[in-house]
CSV table of C-alpha atoms and ligand atoms in Angstrom, one decimal:
chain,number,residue,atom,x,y,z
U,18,UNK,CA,-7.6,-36.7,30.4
U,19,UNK,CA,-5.6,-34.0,31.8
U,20,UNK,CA,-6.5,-30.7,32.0
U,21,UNK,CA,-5.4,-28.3,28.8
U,22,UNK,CA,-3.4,-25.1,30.1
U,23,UNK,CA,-3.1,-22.0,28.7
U,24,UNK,CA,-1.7,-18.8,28.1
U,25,UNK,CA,-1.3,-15.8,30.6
U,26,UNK,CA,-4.6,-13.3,30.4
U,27,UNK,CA,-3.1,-10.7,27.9
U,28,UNK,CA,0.2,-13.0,26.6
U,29,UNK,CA,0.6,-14.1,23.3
U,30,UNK,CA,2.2,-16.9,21.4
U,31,UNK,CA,3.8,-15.6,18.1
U,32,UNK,CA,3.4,-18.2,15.5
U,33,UNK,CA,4.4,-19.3,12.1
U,34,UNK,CA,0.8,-19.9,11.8
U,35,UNK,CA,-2.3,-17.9,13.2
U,36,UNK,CA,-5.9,-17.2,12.5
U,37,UNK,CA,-4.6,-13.6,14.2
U,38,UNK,CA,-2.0,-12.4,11.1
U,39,UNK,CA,-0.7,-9.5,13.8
U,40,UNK,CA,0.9,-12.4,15.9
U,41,UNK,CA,2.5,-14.3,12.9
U,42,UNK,CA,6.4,-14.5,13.0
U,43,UNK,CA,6.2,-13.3,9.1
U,44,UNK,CA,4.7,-9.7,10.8
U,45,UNK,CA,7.2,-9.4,13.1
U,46,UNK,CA,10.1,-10.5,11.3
U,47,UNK,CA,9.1,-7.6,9.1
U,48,UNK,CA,8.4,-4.9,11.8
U,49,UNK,CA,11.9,-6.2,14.0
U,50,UNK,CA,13.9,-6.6,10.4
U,51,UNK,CA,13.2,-3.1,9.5
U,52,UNK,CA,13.3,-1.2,12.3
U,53,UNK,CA,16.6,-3.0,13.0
U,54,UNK,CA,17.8,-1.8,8.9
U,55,UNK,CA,17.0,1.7,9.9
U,56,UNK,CA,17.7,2.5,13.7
U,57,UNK,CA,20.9,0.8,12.4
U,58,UNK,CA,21.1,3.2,10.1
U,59,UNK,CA,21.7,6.0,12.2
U,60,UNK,CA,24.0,4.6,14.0
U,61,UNK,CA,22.9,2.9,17.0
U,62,UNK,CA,23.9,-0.2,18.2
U,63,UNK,CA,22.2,-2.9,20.1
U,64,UNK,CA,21.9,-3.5,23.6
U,65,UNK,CA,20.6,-6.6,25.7
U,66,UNK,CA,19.4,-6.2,29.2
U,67,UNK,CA,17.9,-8.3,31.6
U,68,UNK,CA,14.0,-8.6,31.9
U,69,UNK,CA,14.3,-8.3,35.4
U,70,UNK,CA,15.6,-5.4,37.7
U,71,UNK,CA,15.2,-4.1,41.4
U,72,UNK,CA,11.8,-2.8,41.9
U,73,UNK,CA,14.0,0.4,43.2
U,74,UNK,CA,15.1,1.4,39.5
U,75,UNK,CA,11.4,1.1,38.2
U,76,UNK,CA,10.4,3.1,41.7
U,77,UNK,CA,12.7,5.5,41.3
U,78,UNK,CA,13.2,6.0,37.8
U,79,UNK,CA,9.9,5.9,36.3
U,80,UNK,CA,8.1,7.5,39.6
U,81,UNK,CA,6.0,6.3,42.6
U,82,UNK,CA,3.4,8.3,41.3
U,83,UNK,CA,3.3,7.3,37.5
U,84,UNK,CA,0.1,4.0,36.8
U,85,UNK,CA,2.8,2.4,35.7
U,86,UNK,CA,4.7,2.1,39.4
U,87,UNK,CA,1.5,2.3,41.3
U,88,UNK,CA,-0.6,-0.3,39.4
U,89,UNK,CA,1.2,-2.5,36.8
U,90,UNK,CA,4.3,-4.0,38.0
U,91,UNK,CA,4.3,-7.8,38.2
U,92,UNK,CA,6.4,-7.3,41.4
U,93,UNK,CA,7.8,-10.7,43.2
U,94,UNK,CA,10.2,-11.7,46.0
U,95,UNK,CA,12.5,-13.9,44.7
U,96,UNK,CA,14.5,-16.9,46.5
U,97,UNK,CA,16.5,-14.4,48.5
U,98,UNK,CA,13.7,-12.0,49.2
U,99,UNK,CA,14.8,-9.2,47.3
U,100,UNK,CA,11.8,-6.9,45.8
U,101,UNK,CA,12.4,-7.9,42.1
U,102,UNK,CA,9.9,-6.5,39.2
U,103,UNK,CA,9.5,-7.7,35.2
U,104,UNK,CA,10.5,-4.8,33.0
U,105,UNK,CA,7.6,-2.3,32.7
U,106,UNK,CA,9.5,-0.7,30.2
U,107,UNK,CA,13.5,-0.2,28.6
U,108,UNK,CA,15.0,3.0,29.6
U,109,UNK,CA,15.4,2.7,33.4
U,110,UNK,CA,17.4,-0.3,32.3
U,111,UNK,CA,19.1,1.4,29.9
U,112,UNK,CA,20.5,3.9,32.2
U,113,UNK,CA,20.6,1.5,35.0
U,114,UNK,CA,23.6,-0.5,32.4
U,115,UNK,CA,25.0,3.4,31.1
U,116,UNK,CA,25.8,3.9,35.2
U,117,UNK,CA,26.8,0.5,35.9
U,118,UNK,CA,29.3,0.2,32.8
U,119,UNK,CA,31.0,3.7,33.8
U,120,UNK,CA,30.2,5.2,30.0
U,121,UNK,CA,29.4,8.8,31.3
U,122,UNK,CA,33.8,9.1,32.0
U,123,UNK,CA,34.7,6.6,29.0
U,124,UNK,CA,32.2,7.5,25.9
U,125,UNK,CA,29.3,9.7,27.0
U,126,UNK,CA,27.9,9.3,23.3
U,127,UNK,CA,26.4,6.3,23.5
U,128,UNK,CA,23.5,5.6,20.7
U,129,UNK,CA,21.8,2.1,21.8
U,130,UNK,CA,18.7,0.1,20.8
U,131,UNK,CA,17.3,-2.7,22.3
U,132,UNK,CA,13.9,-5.2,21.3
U,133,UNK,CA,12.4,-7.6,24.3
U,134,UNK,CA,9.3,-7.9,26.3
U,135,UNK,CA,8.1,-5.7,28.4
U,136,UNK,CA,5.0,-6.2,31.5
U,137,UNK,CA,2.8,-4.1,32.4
U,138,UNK,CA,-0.6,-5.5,34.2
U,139,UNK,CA,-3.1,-3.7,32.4
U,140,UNK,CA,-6.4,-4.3,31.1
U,141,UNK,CA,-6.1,-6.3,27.7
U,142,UNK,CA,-8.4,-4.8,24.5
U,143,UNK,CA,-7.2,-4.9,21.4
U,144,UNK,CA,-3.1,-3.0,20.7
U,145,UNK,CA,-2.9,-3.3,24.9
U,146,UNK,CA,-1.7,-6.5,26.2
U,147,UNK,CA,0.1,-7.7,29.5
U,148,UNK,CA,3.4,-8.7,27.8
U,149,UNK,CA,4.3,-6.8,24.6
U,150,UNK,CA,7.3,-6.1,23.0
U,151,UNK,CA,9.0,-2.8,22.5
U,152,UNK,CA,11.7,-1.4,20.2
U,153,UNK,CA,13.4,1.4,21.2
U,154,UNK,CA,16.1,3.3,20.9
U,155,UNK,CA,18.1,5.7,23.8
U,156,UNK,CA,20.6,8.4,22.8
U,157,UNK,CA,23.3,9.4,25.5
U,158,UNK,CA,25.4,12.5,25.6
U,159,UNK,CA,23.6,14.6,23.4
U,160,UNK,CA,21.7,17.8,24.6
U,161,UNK,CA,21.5,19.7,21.4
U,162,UNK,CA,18.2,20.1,20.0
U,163,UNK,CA,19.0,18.5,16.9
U,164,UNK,CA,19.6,15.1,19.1
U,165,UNK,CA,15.6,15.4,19.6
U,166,UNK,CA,14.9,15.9,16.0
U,167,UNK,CA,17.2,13.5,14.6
U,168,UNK,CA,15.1,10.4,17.2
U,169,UNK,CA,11.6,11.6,16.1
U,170,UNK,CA,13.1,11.8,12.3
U,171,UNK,CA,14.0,8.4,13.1
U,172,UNK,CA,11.1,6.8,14.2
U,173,UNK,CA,9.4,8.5,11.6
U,174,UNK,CA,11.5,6.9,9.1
U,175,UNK,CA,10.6,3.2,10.7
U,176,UNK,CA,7.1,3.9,9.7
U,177,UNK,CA,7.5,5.0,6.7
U,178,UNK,CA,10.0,1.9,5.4
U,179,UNK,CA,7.3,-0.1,6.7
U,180,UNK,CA,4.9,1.4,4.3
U,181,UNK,CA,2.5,2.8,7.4
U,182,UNK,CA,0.3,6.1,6.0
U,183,UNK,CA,-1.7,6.6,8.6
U,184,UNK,CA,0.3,7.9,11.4
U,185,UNK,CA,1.2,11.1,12.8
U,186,UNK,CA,3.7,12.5,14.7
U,187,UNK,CA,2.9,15.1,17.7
U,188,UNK,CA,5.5,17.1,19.7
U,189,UNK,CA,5.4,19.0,22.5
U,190,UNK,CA,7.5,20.5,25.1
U,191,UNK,CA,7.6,19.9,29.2
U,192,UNK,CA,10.3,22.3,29.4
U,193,UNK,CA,13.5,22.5,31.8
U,194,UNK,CA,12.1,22.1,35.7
U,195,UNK,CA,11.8,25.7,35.8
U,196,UNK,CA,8.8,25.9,33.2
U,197,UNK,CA,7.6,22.6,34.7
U,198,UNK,CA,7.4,24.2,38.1
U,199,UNK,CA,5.7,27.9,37.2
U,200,UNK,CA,3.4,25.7,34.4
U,201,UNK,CA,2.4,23.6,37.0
U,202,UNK,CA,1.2,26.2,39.4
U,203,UNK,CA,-0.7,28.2,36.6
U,204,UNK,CA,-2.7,24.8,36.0
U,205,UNK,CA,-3.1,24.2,39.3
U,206,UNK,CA,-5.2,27.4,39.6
U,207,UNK,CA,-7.0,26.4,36.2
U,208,UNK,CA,-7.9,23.3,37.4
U,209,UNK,CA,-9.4,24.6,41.2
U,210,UNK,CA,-11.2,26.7,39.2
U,211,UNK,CA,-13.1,23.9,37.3
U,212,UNK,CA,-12.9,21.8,40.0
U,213,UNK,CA,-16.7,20.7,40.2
U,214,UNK,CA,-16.0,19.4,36.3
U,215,UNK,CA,-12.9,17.2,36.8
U,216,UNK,CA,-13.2,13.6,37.9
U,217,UNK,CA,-12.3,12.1,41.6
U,218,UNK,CA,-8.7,11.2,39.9
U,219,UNK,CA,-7.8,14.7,38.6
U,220,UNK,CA,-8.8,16.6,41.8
U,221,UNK,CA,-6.4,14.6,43.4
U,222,UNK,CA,-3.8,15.3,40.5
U,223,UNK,CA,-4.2,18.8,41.6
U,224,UNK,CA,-1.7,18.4,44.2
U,225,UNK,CA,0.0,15.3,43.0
U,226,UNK,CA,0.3,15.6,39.6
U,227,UNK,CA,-1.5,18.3,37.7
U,228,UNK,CA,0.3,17.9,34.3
U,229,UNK,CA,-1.4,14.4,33.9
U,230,UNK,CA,-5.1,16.0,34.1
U,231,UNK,CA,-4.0,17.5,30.6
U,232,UNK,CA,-4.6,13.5,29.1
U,233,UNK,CA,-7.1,12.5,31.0
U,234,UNK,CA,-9.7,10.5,28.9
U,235,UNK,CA,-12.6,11.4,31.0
U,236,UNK,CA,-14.9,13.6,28.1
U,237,UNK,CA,-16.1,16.1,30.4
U,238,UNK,CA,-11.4,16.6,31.5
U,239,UNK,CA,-11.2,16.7,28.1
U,240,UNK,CA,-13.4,19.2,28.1
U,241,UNK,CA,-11.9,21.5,30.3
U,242,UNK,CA,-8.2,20.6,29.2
U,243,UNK,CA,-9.0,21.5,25.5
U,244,UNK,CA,-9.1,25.3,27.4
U,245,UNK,CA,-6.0,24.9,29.5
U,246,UNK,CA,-3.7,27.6,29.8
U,247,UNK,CA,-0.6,26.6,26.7
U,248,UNK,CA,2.8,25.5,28.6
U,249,UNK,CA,4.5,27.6,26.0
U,250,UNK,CA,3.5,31.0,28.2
U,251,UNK,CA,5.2,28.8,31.0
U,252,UNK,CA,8.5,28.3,29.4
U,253,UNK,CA,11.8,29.6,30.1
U,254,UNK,CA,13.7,31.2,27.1
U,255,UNK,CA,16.0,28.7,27.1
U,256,UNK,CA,13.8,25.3,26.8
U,257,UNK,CA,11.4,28.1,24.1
U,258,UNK,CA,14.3,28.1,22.1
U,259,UNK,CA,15.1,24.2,22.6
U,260,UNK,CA,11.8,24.1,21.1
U,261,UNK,CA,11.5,26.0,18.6
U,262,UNK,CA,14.9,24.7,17.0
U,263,UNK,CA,13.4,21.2,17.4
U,264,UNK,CA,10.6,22.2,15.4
U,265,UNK,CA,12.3,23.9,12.8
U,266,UNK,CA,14.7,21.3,11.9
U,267,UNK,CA,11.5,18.5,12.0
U,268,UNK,CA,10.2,20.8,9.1
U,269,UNK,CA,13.6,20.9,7.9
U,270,UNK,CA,14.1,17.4,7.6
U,271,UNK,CA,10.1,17.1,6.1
U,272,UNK,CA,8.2,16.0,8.9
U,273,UNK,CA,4.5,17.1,9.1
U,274,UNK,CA,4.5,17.0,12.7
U,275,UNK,CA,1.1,18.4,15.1
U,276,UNK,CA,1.9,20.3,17.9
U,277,UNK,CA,-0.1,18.1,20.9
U,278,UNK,CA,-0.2,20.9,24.0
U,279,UNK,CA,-1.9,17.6,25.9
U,280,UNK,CA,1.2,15.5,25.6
U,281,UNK,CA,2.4,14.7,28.7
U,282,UNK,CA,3.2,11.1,28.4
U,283,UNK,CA,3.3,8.9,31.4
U,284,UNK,CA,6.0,8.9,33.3
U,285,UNK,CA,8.0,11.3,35.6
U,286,UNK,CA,11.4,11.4,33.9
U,287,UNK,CA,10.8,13.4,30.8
U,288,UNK,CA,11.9,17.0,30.4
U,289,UNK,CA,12.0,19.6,27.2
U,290,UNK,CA,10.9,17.4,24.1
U,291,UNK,CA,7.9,15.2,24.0
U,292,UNK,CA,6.8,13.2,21.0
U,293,UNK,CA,4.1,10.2,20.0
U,294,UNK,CA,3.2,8.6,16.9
U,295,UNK,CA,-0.2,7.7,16.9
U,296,UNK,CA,-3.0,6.3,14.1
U,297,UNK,CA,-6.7,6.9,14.0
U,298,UNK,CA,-6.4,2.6,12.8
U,299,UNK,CA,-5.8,1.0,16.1
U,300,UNK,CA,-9.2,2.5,18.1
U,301,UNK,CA,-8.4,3.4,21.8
U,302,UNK,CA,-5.2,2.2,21.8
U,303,UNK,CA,-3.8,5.2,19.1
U,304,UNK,CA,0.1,4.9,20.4
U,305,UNK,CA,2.3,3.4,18.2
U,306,UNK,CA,5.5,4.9,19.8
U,307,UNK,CA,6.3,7.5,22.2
U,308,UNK,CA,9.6,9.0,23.5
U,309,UNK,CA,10.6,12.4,24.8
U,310,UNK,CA,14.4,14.1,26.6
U,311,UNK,CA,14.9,12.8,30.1
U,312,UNK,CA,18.3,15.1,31.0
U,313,UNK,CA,17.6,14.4,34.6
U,314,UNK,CA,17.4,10.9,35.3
U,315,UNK,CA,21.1,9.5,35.1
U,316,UNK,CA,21.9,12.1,37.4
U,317,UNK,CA,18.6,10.9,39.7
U,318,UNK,CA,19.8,7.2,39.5
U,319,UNK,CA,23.3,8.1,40.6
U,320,UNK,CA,25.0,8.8,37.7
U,321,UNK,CA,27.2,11.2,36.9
U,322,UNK,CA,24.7,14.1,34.4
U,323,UNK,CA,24.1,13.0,31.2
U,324,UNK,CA,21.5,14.4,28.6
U,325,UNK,CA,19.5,11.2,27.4
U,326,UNK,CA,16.2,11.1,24.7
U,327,UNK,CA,14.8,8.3,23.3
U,328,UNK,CA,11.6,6.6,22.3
U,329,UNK,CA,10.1,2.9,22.3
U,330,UNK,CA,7.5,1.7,19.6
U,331,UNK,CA,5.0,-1.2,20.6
U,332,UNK,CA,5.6,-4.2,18.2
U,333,UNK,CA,2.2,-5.4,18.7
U,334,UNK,CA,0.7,-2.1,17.6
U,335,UNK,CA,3.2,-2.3,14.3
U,336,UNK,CA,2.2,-5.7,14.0
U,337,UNK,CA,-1.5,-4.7,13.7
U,338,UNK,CA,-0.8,-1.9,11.2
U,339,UNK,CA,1.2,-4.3,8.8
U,340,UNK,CA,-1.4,-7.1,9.2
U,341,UNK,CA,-3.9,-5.0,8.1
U,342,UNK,CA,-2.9,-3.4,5.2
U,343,UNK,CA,-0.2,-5.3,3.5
U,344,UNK,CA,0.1,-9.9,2.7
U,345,UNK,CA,3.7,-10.6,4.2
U,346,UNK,CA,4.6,-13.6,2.4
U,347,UNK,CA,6.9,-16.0,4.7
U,348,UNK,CA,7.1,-19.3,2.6
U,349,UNK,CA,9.6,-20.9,0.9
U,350,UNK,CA,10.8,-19.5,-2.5
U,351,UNK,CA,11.5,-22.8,-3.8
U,352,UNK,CA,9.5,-25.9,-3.1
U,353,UNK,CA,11.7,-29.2,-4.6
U,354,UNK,CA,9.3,-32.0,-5.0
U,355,UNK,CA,11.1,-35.2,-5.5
U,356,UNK,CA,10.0,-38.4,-7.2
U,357,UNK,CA,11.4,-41.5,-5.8
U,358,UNK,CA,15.2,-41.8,-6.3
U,359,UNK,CA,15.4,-38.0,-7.1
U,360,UNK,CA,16.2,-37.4,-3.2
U,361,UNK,CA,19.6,-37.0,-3.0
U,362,UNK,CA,20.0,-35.1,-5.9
U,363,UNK,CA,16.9,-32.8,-4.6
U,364,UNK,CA,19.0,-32.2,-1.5
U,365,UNK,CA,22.1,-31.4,-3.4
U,366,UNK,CA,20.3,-28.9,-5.7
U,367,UNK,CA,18.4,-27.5,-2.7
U,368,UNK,CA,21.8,-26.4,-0.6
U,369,UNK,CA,23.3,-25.1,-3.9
U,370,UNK,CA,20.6,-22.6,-4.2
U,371,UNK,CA,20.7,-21.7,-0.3
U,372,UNK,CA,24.7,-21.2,-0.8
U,373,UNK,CA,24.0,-19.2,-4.2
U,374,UNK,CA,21.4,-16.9,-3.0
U,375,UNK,CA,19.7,-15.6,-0.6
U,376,UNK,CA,16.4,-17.5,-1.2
U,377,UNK,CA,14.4,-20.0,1.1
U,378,UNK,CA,14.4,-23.5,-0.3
U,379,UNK,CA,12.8,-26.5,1.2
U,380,UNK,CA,12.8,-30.3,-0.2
U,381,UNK,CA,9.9,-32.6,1.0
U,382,UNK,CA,11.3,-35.4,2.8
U,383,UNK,CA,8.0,-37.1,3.7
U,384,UNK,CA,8.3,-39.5,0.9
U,385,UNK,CA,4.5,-39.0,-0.3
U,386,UNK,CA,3.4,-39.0,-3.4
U,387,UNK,CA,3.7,-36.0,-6.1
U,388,UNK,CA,0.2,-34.7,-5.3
U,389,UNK,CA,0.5,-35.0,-1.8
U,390,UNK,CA,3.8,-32.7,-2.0
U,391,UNK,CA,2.4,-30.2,-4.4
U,392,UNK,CA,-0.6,-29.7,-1.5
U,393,UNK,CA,1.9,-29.2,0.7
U,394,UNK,CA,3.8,-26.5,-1.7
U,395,UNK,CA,0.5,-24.7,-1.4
U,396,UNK,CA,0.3,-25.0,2.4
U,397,UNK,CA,3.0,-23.3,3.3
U,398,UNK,CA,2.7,-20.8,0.6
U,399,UNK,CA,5.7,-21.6,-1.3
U,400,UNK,CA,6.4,-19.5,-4.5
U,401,UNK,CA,7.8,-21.6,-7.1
U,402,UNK,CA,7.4,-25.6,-7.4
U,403,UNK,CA,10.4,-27.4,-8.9
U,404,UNK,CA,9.8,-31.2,-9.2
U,405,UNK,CA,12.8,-33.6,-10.1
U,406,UNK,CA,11.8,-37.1,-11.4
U,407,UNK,CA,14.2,-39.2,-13.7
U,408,UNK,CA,13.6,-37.6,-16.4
U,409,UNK,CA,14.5,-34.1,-15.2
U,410,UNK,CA,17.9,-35.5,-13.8
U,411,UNK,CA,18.7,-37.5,-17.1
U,412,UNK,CA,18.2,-33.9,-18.8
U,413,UNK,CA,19.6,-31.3,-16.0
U,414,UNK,CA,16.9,-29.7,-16.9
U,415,UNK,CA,13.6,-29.1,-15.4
U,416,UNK,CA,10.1,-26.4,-15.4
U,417,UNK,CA,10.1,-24.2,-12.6
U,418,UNK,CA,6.4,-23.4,-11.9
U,419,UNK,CA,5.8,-20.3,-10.5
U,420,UNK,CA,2.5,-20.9,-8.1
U,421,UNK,CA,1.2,-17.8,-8.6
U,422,UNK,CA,-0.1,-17.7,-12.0
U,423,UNK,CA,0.5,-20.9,-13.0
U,424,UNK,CA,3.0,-20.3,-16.0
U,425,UNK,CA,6.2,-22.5,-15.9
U,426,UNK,CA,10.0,-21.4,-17.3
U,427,UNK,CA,12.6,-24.1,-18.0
U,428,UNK,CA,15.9,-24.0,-15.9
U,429,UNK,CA,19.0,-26.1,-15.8
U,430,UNK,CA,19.2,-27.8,-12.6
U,431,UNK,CA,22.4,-26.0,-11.2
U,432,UNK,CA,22.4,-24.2,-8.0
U,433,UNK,CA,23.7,-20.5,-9.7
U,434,UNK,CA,20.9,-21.5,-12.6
U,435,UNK,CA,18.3,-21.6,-10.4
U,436,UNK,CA,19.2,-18.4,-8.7
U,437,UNK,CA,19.7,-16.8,-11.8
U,438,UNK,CA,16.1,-17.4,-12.8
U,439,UNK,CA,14.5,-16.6,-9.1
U,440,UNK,CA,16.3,-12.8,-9.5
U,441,UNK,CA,14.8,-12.7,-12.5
U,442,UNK,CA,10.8,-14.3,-11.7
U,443,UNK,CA,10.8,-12.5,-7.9
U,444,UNK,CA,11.8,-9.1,-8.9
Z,7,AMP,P1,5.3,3.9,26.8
Z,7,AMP,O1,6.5,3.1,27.3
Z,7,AMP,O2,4.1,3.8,27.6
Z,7,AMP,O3,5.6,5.3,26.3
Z,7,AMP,O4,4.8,3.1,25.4
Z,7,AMP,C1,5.5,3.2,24.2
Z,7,AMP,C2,4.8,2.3,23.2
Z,7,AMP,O5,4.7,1.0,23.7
Z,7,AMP,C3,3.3,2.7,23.0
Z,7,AMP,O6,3.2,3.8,22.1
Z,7,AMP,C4,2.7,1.4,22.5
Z,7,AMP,O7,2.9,1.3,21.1
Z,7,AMP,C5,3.5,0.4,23.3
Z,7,AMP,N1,2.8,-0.1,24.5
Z,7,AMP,C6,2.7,0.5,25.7
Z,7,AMP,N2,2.0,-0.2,26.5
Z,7,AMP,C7,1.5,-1.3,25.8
Z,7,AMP,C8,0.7,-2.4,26.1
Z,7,AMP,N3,0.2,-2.6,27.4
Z,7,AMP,N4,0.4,-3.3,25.1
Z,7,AMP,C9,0.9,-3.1,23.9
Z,7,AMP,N5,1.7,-2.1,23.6
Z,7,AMP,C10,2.0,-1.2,24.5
């Protein structure tokens, strides 16, 4: 026998059928369907980019510094020994294709989504994995602070239409480079002064990268961060009032947003506006989505200056939040069983009701016996049960059994009949 092979460490299959309900395609049709209906809905359109890129734009973009360049990359040499690297993430690609494509002189507005895999090699647990899938969304062109606030609305609003209560959205503020600069002196000087508390990784953060000692997950950081001087007594009066209008139109628009002085996020590019979803559902992994203003980096890849925000969500993450609290039905809304000679009329009636609704429909065509098909009706979790035997196609009339609750309606067997009765029974 030959050996079984499997699966990458941290890569999953996404199946019709799964003892895990987070990775069945029912989930993520919902979670991809409606973040789709409403990112759509504000106007962005979607984008397809390659999976992989030069390790120089994930260098360069995201930062030599960030866990993300120094650790995760799944870096390779391909045939003609170029450095090439799996996507870590989608905005240094997004920006990469905004350059490329010349939209800064033709359209600098430019409102794009995108869904794929992305790679990062991380430890797996549970919401963490070392291919998952992100939806996101990037926003070109716009600097105004209502930009910011319309994005975190936005992602807001995905949540919501996928009937998630327990998340909440934080904000915070990095400021222009200005505030970044005198903020990160000031905790420079906090953090010498604790210095004995913090662990081996933030005393080197001191000089290389002091904002990321503010979400550091050691307890006894935490500790000392929780008492860290507020970036708001760092901030110009320009990126205050960026702020403060971003906050007042999330309050406009209804959003009970917390104000997280720790967010820093991960990587180097972001500037002004921070912002995470997160639930108190998935344990240690509590990120559904995170995004923030990166004005800076088209210019630092070589475009021409562009303000840019946007945010990705983790579709395992959603996955696991739906999955939990809600029974996504994904069989058939019709199941025709028919009895010997009743074939080609069940295929006939089948496609009528395909072309006169919007309904799943599926005939058996294994030829078994009645019983056999109605098992199978169960199986795959179909709805109603319509079986077609002589008799029913002598009368044009048969019992639509609703599998539910076991109650039956009579229908005539015509394709706008049937659909007829389905908008009524399903609503
Ligand atoms: P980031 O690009 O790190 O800001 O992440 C944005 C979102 O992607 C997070 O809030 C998570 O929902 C998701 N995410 C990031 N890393 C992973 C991972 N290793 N496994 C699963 N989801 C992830």
């Amino acid at each position: 026998m030959s050996e079984i092979l499997h699966a990458v460490k941290g890569m999953n299959d996404v199946l019709p059928e799964t003892a895990e309900a987070f990775l069945s395609t029912a989930v993520w049709d919902k979670v991809i369907d409606t973040a789709r209906r409403v990112i759509e809905g504000y106007g962005y359109r979607q984008v397809l980019i390659p999976i992989v890129e030069e390790t120089a734009l994930f260098a360069r973009g995201i930062g030599e510094g960030t866990d993300i360049v120094s650790k995760e990359m799944y870096t390779f040499s391909d045939r003609g020994e170029r450095s090439l690297t799996l996507r870590p993430e989608g905005t240094a690609g997004c920006v990469r294709a905004f350059i490329e494509h010349g939209f800064a002189k033709t359209d600098p507005v430019q409102k794009w989504w995108y869904i794929g895999p992305m790679f990062r090699a991380e430890r797996p647990q549970k919401g963490r994995y070392r291919q998952f899938y992100q939806i996101g969304a990037e926003l070109y062109g716009a600097s105004d602070p209502a930009a910011d606030a319309e994005v975190i609305v936005m992602m807001w609003r995905i949540c919501q239409a996928l009937g998630l209560k327990d998340v909440t959205p934080r904000v915070n503020t990095l400021g222009d480079k200005e505030s970044r600069d005198r903020y990160r002196d000031v905790l420079r000087g906090y953090m010498r002064a604790n210095v004995d508390t913090l662990c081996d990784a933030c005393k080197a953060r001191i000089e290389t990268n002091p904002l990321r000692f503010l979400d550091c997950k050691n307890p006894a950081c935490k500790e000392v961060a929780r008492k860290a001087p507020d970036i708001m007594e760092s901030l110009s009066a320009q990126s205050r009032a960026h702020f403060d209008k971003v906050t007042t139109y999330l309050r406009d628009c209804g959003l009970a947003y917390v104000r997280d002085a720790a967010l820093v996020r991960g990587l180097d590019y972001y500037s002004e506006t921070t912002f995470e979803l997160t639930t108190s559902a998935l344990g240690a992994q509590d990120a559904v989505g995170g995004g923030g203003r990166y004005d800076g980096l088209i210019e630092e890849l070589g475009g021409t200056p562009t303000p840019a925000i946007g945010f990705a969500m983790g579709v395992e993450r959603l996955a696991l939040l739906v999955a939990a609290t809600q029974q996504v039905a994904s069989g058939p809304h019709l199941f025709i069983a028919p009895m010997a000679g009743a074939e080609s009329f069940a295929l006939q009636l089948a496609d009528a009701v395909r072309t006169g609704g919007p309904y799943r429909v599926e005939v058996d065509v294994t030829g078994r016996k009645l019983k056999g098909q109605m098992r199978r009706a169960d199986k795959v979790g179909a709805r109603f049960a319509l079986v077609l035997g002589e008799d029913e196609i002598a009368r044009r009339h048969g019992n639509l059994k609703d599998l539910r609750v076991s109650s039956t309606s009579d229908v005539a067997l015509t394709g706008d009949a049937i659909c007829a009765a389905l908008a009524k029974l399903i609503a």
